[in-house]
PDB file of C-alpha atoms in Angstrom:
ATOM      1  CA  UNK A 107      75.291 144.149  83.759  1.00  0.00           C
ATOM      2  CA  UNK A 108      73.296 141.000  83.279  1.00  0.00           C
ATOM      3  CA  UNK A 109      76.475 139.160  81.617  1.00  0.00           C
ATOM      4  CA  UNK A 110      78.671 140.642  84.366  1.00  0.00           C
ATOM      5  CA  UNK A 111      76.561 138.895  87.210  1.00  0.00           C
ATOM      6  CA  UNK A 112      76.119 135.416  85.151  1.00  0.00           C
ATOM      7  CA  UNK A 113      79.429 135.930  85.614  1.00  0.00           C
ATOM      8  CA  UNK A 114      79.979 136.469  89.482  1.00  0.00           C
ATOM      9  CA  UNK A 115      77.610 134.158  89.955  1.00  0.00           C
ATOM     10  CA  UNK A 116      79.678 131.138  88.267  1.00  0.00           C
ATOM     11  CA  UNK A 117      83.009 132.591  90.051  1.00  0.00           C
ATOM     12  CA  UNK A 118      80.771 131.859  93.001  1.00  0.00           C
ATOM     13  CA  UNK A 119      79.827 128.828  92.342  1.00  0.00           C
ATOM     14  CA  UNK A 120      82.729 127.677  91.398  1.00  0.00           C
ATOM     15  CA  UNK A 121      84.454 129.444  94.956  1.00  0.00           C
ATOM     16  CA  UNK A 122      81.908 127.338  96.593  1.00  0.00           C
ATOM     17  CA  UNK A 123      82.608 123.814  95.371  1.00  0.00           C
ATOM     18  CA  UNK A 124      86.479 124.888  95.808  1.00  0.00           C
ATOM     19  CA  UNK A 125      85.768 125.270  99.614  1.00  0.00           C
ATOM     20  CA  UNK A 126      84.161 122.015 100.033  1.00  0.00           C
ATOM     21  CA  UNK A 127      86.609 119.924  98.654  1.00  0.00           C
ATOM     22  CA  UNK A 128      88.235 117.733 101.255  1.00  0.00           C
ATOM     23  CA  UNK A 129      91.795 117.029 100.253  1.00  0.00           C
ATOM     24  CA  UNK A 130      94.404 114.271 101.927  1.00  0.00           C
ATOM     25  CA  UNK A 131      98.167 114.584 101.377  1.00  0.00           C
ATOM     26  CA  UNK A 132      99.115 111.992 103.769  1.00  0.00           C
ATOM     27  CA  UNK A 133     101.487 113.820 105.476  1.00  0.00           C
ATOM     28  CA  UNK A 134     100.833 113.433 109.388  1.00  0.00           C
ATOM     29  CA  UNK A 135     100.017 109.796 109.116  1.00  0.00           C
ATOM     30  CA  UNK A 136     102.183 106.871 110.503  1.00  0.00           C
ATOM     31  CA  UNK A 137     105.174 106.263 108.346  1.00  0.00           C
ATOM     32  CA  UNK A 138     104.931 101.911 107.130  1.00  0.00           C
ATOM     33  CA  UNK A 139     101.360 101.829 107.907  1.00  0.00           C
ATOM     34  CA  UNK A 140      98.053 101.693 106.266  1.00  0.00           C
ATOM     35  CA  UNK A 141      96.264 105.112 106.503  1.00  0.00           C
ATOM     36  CA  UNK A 142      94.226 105.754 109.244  1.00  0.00           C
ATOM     37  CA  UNK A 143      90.265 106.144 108.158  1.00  0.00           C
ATOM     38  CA  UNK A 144      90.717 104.123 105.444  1.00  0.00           C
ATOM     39  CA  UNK A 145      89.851 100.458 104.071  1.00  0.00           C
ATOM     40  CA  UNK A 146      93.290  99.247 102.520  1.00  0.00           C
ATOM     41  CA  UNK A 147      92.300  95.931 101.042  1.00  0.00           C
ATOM     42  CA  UNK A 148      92.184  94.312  97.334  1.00  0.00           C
ATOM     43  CA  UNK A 149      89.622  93.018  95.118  1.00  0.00           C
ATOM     44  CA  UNK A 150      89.823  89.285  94.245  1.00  0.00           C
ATOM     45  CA  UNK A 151      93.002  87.395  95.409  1.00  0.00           C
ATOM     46  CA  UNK A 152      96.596  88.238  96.373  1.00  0.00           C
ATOM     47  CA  UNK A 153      98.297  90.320  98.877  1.00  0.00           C
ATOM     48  CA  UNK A 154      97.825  94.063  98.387  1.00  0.00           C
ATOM     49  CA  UNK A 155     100.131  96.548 100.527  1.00  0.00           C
ATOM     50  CA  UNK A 156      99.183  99.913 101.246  1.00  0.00           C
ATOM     51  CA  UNK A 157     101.554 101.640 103.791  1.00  0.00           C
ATOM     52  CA  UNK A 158     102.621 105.893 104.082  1.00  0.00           C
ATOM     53  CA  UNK A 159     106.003 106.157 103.031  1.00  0.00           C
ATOM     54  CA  UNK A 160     108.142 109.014 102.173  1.00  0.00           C
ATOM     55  CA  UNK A 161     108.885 110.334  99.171  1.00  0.00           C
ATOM     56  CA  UNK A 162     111.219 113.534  98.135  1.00  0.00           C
ATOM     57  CA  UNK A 163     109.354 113.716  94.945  1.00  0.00           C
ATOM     58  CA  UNK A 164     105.815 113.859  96.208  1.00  0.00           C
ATOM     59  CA  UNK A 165     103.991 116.409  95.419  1.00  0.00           C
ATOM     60  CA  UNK A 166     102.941 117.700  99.175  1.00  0.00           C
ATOM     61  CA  UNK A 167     106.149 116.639 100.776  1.00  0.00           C
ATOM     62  CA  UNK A 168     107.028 114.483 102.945  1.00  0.00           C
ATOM     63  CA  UNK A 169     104.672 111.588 102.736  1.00  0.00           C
ATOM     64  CA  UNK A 170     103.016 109.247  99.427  1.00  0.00           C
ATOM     65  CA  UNK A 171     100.106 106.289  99.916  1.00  0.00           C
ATOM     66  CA  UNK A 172     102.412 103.595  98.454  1.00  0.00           C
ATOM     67  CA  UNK A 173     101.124 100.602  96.718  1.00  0.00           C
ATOM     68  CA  UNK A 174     103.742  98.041  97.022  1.00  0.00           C
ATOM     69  CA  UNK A 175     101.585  94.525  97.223  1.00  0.00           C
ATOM     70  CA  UNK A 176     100.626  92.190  94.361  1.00  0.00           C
ATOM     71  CA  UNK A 177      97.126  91.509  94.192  1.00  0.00           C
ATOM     72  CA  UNK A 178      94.375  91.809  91.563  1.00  0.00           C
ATOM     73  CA  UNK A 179      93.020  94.986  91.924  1.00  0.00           C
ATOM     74  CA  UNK A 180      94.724  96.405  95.075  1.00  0.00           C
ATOM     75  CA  UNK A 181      91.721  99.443  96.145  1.00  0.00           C
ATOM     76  CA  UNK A 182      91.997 101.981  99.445  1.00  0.00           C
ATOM     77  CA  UNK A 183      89.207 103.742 100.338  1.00  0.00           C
ATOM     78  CA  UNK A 184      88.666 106.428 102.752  1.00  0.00           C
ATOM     79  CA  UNK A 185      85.637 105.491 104.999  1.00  0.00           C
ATOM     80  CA  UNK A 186      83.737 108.169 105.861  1.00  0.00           C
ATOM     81  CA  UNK A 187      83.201 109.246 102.362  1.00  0.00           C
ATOM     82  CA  UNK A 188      79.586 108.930 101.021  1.00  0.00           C
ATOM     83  CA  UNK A 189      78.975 110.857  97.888  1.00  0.00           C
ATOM     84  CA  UNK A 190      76.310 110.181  94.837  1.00  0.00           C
ATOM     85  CA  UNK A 191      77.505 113.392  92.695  1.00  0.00           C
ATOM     86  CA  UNK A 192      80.758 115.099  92.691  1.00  0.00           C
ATOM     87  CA  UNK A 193      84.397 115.039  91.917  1.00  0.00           C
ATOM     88  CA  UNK A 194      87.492 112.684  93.131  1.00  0.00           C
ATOM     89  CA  UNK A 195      90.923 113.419  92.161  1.00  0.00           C
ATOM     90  CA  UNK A 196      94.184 112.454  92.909  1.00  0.00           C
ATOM     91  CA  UNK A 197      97.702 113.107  91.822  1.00  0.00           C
ATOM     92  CA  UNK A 198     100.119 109.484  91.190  1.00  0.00           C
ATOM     93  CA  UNK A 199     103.412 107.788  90.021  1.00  0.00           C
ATOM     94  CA  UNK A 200     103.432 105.011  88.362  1.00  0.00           C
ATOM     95  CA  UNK A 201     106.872 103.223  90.056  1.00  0.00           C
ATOM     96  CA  UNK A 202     107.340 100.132  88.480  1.00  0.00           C
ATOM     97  CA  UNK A 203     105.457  96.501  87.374  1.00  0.00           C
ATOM     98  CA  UNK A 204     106.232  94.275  84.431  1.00  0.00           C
ATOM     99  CA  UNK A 205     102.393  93.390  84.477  1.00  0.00           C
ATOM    100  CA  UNK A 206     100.927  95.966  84.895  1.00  0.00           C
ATOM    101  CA  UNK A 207     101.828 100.005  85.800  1.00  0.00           C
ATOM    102  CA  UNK A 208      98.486 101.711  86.861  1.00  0.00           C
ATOM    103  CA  UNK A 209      97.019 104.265  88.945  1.00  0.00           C
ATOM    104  CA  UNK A 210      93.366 104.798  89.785  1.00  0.00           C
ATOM    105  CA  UNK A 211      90.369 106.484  91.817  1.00  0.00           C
ATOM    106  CA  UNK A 212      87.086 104.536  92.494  1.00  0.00           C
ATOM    107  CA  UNK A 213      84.100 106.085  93.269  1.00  0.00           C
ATOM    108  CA  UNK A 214      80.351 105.313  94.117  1.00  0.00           C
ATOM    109  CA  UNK A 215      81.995 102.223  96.349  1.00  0.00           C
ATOM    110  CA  UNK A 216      79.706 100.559  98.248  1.00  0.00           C
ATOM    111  CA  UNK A 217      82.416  97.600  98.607  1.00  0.00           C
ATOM    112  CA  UNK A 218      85.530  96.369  97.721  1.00  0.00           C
ATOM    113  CA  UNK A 219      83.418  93.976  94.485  1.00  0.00           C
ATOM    114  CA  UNK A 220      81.038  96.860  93.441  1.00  0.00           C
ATOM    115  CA  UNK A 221      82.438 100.206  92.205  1.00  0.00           C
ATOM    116  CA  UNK A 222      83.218 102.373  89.294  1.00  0.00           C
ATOM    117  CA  UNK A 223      86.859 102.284  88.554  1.00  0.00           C
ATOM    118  CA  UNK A 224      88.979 104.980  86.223  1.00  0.00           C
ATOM    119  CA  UNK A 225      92.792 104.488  85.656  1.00  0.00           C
ATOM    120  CA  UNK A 226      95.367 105.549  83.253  1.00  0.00           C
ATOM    121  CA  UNK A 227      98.613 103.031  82.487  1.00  0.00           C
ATOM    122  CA  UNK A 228     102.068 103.709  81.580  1.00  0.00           C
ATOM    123  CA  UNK A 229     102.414 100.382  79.996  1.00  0.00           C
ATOM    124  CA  UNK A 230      99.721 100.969  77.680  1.00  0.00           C
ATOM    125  CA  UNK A 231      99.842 104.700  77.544  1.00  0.00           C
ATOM    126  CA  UNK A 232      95.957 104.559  77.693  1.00  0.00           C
ATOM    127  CA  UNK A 233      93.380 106.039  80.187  1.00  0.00           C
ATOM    128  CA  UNK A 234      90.362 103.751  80.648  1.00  0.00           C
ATOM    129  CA  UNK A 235      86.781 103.621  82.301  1.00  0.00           C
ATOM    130  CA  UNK A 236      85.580 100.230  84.303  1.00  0.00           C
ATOM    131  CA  UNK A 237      83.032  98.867  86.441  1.00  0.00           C
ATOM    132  CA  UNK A 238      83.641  96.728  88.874  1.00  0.00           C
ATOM    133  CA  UNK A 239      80.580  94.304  89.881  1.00  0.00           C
ATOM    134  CA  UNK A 240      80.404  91.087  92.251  1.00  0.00           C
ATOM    135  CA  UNK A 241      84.404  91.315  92.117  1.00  0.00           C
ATOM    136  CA  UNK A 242      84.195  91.135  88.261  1.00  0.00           C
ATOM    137  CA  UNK A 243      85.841  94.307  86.169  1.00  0.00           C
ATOM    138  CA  UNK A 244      84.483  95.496  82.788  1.00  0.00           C
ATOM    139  CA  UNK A 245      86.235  97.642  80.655  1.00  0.00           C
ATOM    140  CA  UNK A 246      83.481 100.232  79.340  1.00  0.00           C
ATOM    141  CA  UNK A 247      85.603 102.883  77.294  1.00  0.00           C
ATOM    142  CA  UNK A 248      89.149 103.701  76.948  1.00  0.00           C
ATOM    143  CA  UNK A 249      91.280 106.789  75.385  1.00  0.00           C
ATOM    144  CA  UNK A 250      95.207 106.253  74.276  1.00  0.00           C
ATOM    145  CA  UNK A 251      97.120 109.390  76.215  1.00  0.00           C
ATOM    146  CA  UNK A 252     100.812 109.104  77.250  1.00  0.00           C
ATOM    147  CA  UNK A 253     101.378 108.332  80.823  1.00  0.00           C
ATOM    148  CA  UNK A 254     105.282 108.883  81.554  1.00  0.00           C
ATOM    149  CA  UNK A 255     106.426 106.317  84.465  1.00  0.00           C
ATOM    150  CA  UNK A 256     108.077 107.752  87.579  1.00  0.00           C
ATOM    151  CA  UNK A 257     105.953 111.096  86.929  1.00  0.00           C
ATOM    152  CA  UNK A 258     103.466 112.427  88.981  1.00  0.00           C
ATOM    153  CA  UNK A 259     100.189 112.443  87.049  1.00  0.00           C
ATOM    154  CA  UNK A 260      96.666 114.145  88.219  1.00  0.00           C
ATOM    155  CA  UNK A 261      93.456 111.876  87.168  1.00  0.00           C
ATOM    156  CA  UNK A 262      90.318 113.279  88.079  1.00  0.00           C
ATOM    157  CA  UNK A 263      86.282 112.032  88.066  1.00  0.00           C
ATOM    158  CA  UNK A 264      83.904 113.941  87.707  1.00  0.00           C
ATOM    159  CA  UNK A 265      80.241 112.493  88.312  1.00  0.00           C
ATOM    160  CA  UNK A 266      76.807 113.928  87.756  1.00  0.00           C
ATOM    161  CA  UNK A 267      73.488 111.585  87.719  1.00  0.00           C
ATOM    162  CA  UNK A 268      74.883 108.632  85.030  1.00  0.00           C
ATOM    163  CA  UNK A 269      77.270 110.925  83.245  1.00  0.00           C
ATOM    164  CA  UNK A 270      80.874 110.682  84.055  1.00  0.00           C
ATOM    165  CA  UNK A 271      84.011 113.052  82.560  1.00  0.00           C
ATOM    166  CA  UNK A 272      87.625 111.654  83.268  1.00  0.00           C
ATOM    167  CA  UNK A 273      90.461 114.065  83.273  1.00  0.00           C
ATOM    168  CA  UNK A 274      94.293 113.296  82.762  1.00  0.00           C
ATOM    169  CA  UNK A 275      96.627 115.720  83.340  1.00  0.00           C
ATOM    170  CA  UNK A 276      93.815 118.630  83.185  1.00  0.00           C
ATOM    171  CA  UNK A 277      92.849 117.167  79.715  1.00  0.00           C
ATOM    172  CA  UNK A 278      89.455 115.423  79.153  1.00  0.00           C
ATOM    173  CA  UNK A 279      90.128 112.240  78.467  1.00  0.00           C
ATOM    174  CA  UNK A 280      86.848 109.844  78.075  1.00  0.00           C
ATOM    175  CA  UNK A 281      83.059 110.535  78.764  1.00  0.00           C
ATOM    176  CA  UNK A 282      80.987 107.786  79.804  1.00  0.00           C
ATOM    177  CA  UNK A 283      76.820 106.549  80.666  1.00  0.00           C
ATOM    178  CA  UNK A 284      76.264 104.525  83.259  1.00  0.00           C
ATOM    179  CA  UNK A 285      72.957 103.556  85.908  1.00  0.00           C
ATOM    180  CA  UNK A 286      74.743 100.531  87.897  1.00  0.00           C
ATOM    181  CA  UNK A 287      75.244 102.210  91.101  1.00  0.00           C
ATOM    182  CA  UNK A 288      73.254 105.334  91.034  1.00  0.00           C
ATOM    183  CA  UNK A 289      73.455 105.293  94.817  1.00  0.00           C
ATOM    184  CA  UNK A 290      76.092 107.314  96.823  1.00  0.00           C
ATOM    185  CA  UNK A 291      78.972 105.554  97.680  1.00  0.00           C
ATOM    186  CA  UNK A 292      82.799 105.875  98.760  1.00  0.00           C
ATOM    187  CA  UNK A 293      86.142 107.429  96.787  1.00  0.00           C
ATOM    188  CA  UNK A 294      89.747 106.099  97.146  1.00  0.00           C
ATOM    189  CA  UNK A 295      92.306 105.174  95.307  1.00  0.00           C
ATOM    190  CA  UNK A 296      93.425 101.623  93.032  1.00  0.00           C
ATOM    191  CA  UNK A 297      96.139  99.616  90.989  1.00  0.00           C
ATOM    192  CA  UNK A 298      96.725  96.394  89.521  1.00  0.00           C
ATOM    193  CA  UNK A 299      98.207  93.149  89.643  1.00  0.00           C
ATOM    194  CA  UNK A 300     102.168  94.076  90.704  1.00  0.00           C
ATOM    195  CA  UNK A 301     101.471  97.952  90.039  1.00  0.00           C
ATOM    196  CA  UNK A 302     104.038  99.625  92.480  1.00  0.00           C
ATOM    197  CA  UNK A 303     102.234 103.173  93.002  1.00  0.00           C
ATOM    198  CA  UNK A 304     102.702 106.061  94.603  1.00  0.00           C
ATOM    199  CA  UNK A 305      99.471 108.682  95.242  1.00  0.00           C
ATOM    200  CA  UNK A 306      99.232 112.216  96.713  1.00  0.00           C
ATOM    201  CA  UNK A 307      97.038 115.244  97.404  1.00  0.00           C
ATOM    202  CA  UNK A 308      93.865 112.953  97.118  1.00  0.00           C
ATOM    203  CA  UNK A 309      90.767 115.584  96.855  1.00  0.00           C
ATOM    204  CA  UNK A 310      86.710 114.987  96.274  1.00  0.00           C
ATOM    205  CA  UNK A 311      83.456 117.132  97.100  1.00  0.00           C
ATOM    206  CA  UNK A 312      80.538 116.464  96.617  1.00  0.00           C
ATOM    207  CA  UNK A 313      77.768 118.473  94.867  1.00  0.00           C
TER     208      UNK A 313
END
Protein backbone atom coordinates (compact mmCIF):
# COMPACT_ATOMS: atom_id res chain seq x y z
CA UNK A 1 0.00 0.00 0.00
CA UNK A 2 2.76 2.37 0.93
CA UNK A 3 4.45 1.94 -2.71
CA UNK A 4 0.97 2.22 -4.27
CA UNK A 5 0.39 5.80 -2.71
CA UNK A 6 4.20 7.04 -3.41
CA UNK A 7 2.80 6.28 -6.39
CA UNK A 8 -0.56 8.33 -6.63
CA UNK A 9 1.05 10.81 -5.06
CA UNK A 10 3.73 11.44 -8.00
CA UNK A 11 0.75 10.87 -10.68
CA UNK A 12 -0.51 13.82 -8.68
CA UNK A 13 2.08 15.77 -8.72
CA UNK A 14 2.85 15.36 -11.87
CA UNK A 15 -1.30 16.08 -12.86
CA UNK A 16 -0.65 19.21 -11.03
CA UNK A 17 2.30 20.80 -12.81
CA UNK A 18 0.44 19.50 -16.15
CA UNK A 19 -2.49 21.88 -15.24
CA UNK A 20 -0.43 24.85 -14.69
CA UNK A 21 1.36 24.93 -17.70
CA UNK A 22 0.41 27.89 -19.84
CA UNK A 23 0.81 26.99 -23.47
CA UNK A 24 0.69 29.53 -26.75
CA UNK A 25 0.07 28.16 -30.25
CA UNK A 26 -0.33 31.40 -31.87
CA UNK A 27 -3.28 30.71 -33.52
CA UNK A 28 -5.83 33.71 -32.90
CA UNK A 29 -3.18 36.33 -33.24
CA UNK A 30 -2.88 38.90 -36.15
CA UNK A 31 -1.55 37.29 -39.24
CA UNK A 32 2.12 39.68 -40.38
CA UNK A 33 2.39 41.00 -36.98
CA UNK A 34 4.44 40.70 -33.92
CA UNK A 35 2.53 38.77 -31.17
CA UNK A 36 0.53 40.54 -28.95
CA UNK A 37 1.99 40.38 -25.09
CA UNK A 38 5.18 39.95 -26.22
CA UNK A 39 8.68 41.87 -26.56
CA UNK A 40 9.83 41.00 -30.24
CA UNK A 41 13.23 42.62 -30.36
CA UNK A 42 17.04 41.36 -30.85
CA UNK A 43 20.08 41.37 -28.88
CA UNK A 44 23.01 43.45 -30.23
CA UNK A 45 22.61 44.91 -33.80
CA UNK A 46 20.56 44.19 -36.93
CA UNK A 47 17.01 43.98 -37.84
CA UNK A 48 15.15 41.06 -36.27
CA UNK A 49 11.48 40.19 -37.64
CA UNK A 50 9.06 38.44 -35.69
CA UNK A 51 5.55 38.37 -37.34
CA UNK A 52 2.45 35.28 -37.06
CA UNK A 53 2.32 33.68 -40.23
CA UNK A 54 0.71 30.61 -41.42
CA UNK A 55 1.98 27.52 -41.81
CA UNK A 56 0.24 24.03 -43.09
CA UNK A 57 2.94 22.19 -41.36
CA UNK A 58 2.69 23.66 -37.91
CA UNK A 59 2.10 21.68 -35.42
CA UNK A 60 -1.28 23.45 -33.91
CA UNK A 61 -2.54 24.60 -37.24
CA UNK A 62 -3.02 27.40 -38.67
CA UNK A 63 -0.54 29.85 -37.31
CA UNK A 64 3.77 29.70 -36.55
CA UNK A 65 5.89 32.77 -34.67
CA UNK A 66 8.15 33.26 -37.73
CA UNK A 67 11.60 34.54 -37.47
CA UNK A 68 12.38 36.04 -40.73
CA UNK A 69 14.90 39.17 -39.74
CA UNK A 70 18.71 39.16 -39.63
CA UNK A 71 20.04 40.28 -36.51
CA UNK A 72 22.44 38.90 -33.88
CA UNK A 73 20.50 37.13 -31.61
CA UNK A 74 16.87 37.83 -32.70
CA UNK A 75 14.85 36.98 -28.89
CA UNK A 76 10.73 37.27 -28.27
CA UNK A 77 9.59 37.17 -25.05
CA UNK A 78 6.22 36.94 -23.65
CA UNK A 79 5.80 39.73 -20.98
CA UNK A 80 3.91 38.77 -18.33
CA UNK A 81 5.98 35.80 -17.60
CA UNK A 82 7.99 35.90 -14.29
CA UNK A 83 9.28 32.57 -13.22
CA UNK A 84 12.59 31.60 -10.98
CA UNK A 85 11.93 27.62 -11.21
CA UNK A 86 10.15 25.70 -13.78
CA UNK A 87 9.95 24.47 -17.29
CA UNK A 88 9.82 26.32 -20.92
CA UNK A 89 9.32 24.43 -23.99
CA UNK A 90 8.63 24.94 -27.36
CA UNK A 91 8.26 23.01 -30.55
CA UNK A 92 10.45 24.70 -33.97
CA UNK A 93 11.65 24.46 -37.66
CA UNK A 94 14.62 25.37 -38.57
CA UNK A 95 13.69 27.05 -42.34
CA UNK A 96 16.69 28.14 -43.78
CA UNK A 97 20.20 30.43 -43.12
CA UNK A 98 23.62 29.93 -44.63
CA UNK A 99 24.99 31.40 -41.24
CA UNK A 100 23.40 30.13 -39.05
CA UNK A 101 20.01 27.62 -38.65
CA UNK A 102 18.90 27.79 -34.92
CA UNK A 103 16.07 27.63 -32.68
CA UNK A 104 15.92 28.57 -29.01
CA UNK A 105 14.02 29.32 -25.58
CA UNK A 106 15.45 31.87 -23.03
CA UNK A 107 14.57 31.89 -19.69
CA UNK A 108 15.25 33.79 -16.33
CA UNK A 109 15.13 37.15 -18.77
CA UNK A 110 15.25 40.08 -17.04
CA UNK A 111 16.22 41.88 -20.51
CA UNK A 112 16.96 41.53 -23.88
CA UNK A 113 21.35 41.57 -22.70
CA UNK A 114 20.87 39.30 -19.58
CA UNK A 115 19.40 35.77 -19.93
CA UNK A 116 20.06 32.12 -20.10
CA UNK A 117 19.86 30.94 -23.62
CA UNK A 118 19.46 27.01 -24.89
CA UNK A 119 19.34 26.19 -28.69
CA UNK A 120 19.91 23.30 -30.89
CA UNK A 121 21.33 23.93 -34.77
CA UNK A 122 20.82 22.11 -37.88
CA UNK A 123 24.00 23.40 -39.27
CA UNK A 124 25.97 22.01 -36.60
CA UNK A 125 23.73 19.20 -35.58
CA UNK A 126 24.57 20.22 -31.92
CA UNK A 127 22.35 21.34 -28.94
CA UNK A 128 24.10 23.92 -26.75
CA UNK A 129 23.74 25.86 -23.33
CA UNK A 130 24.62 29.88 -23.16
CA UNK A 131 24.43 32.81 -21.08
CA UNK A 132 23.80 35.83 -22.24
CA UNK A 133 25.23 38.89 -20.03
CA UNK A 134 25.49 42.81 -20.78
CA UNK A 135 24.56 41.72 -24.52
CA UNK A 136 27.61 39.34 -24.49
CA UNK A 137 26.84 35.33 -25.15
CA UNK A 138 28.94 32.53 -23.60
CA UNK A 139 28.82 29.20 -24.68
CA UNK A 140 28.81 27.04 -21.31
CA UNK A 141 28.22 23.34 -22.58
CA UNK A 142 27.18 21.77 -25.72
CA UNK A 143 25.96 18.07 -26.86
CA UNK A 144 26.25 16.90 -30.79
CA UNK A 145 22.42 15.51 -31.60
CA UNK A 146 20.99 15.63 -35.17
CA UNK A 147 18.67 18.42 -35.83
CA UNK A 148 16.90 17.69 -39.36
CA UNK A 149 16.06 21.22 -41.14
CA UNK A 150 12.46 21.90 -42.18
CA UNK A 151 11.34 19.50 -39.16
CA UNK A 152 9.53 20.42 -36.33
CA UNK A 153 11.70 19.82 -33.26
CA UNK A 154 10.55 20.10 -29.35
CA UNK A 155 13.47 21.72 -27.02
CA UNK A 156 12.61 21.97 -23.58
CA UNK A 157 14.29 23.70 -20.12
CA UNK A 158 13.91 22.59 -17.28
CA UNK A 159 15.17 24.80 -14.22
CA UNK A 160 15.46 24.12 -10.53
CA UNK A 161 17.68 26.48 -8.08
CA UNK A 162 21.23 26.54 -10.39
CA UNK A 163 20.61 23.21 -12.02
CA UNK A 164 19.35 23.16 -15.50
CA UNK A 165 18.30 19.81 -17.81
CA UNK A 166 17.83 20.53 -21.66
CA UNK A 167 15.69 18.20 -23.62
CA UNK A 168 15.70 17.61 -27.52
CA UNK A 169 13.24 15.75 -28.98
CA UNK A 170 12.17 14.14 -25.43
CA UNK A 171 15.90 13.11 -25.06
CA UNK A 172 18.17 14.71 -22.37
CA UNK A 173 20.51 16.41 -24.01
CA UNK A 174 23.03 18.57 -21.63
CA UNK A 175 22.93 19.32 -17.79
CA UNK A 176 24.32 22.42 -16.62
CA UNK A 177 25.37 24.76 -13.00
CA UNK A 178 24.80 28.05 -13.01
CA UNK A 179 24.16 31.19 -10.08
CA UNK A 180 24.15 34.31 -12.64
CA UNK A 181 20.59 35.11 -12.51
CA UNK A 182 19.14 33.23 -9.66
CA UNK A 183 16.28 35.71 -9.75
CA UNK A 184 12.93 35.03 -11.59
CA UNK A 185 12.74 36.26 -14.84
CA UNK A 186 10.87 35.93 -18.35
CA UNK A 187 10.64 32.81 -21.12
CA UNK A 188 10.40 33.25 -24.95
CA UNK A 189 11.78 32.17 -27.72
CA UNK A 190 15.45 32.99 -29.94
CA UNK A 191 17.63 32.52 -33.19
CA UNK A 192 20.60 33.75 -34.78
CA UNK A 193 22.20 35.86 -37.17
CA UNK A 194 19.94 35.06 -40.63
CA UNK A 195 18.18 31.98 -38.81
CA UNK A 196 14.74 31.84 -40.67
CA UNK A 197 12.54 30.01 -37.85
CA UNK A 198 9.44 28.88 -37.37
CA UNK A 199 8.05 28.09 -33.48
CA UNK A 200 4.80 26.56 -32.13
CA UNK A 201 2.89 25.29 -29.09
CA UNK A 202 5.24 27.42 -26.78
CA UNK A 203 4.49 26.00 -23.04
CA UNK A 204 6.20 26.90 -19.38
CA UNK A 205 4.97 26.58 -15.60
CA UNK A 206 6.40 27.36 -13.04
CA UNK A 207 7.08 25.33 -9.84
Amino acid sequence: MKTFAVAMLVVAATLSVIAVADSVNFDNAPVGQAPAGWTATKTGSGNAKWTIEKDDTAPSKPNVLKQSGVAAYPVCFKDDTNLKDGFVEVKFKSISGKEDQAGGVVWRLKDANNYYVARANALEDNVTIYDTMNGRRTERKRANMKVATNQWHTLRVDFQGSHFTVTFDGKKALEWNDEKFKDAGKVGVWTKADSVTAFDDFSYSGS
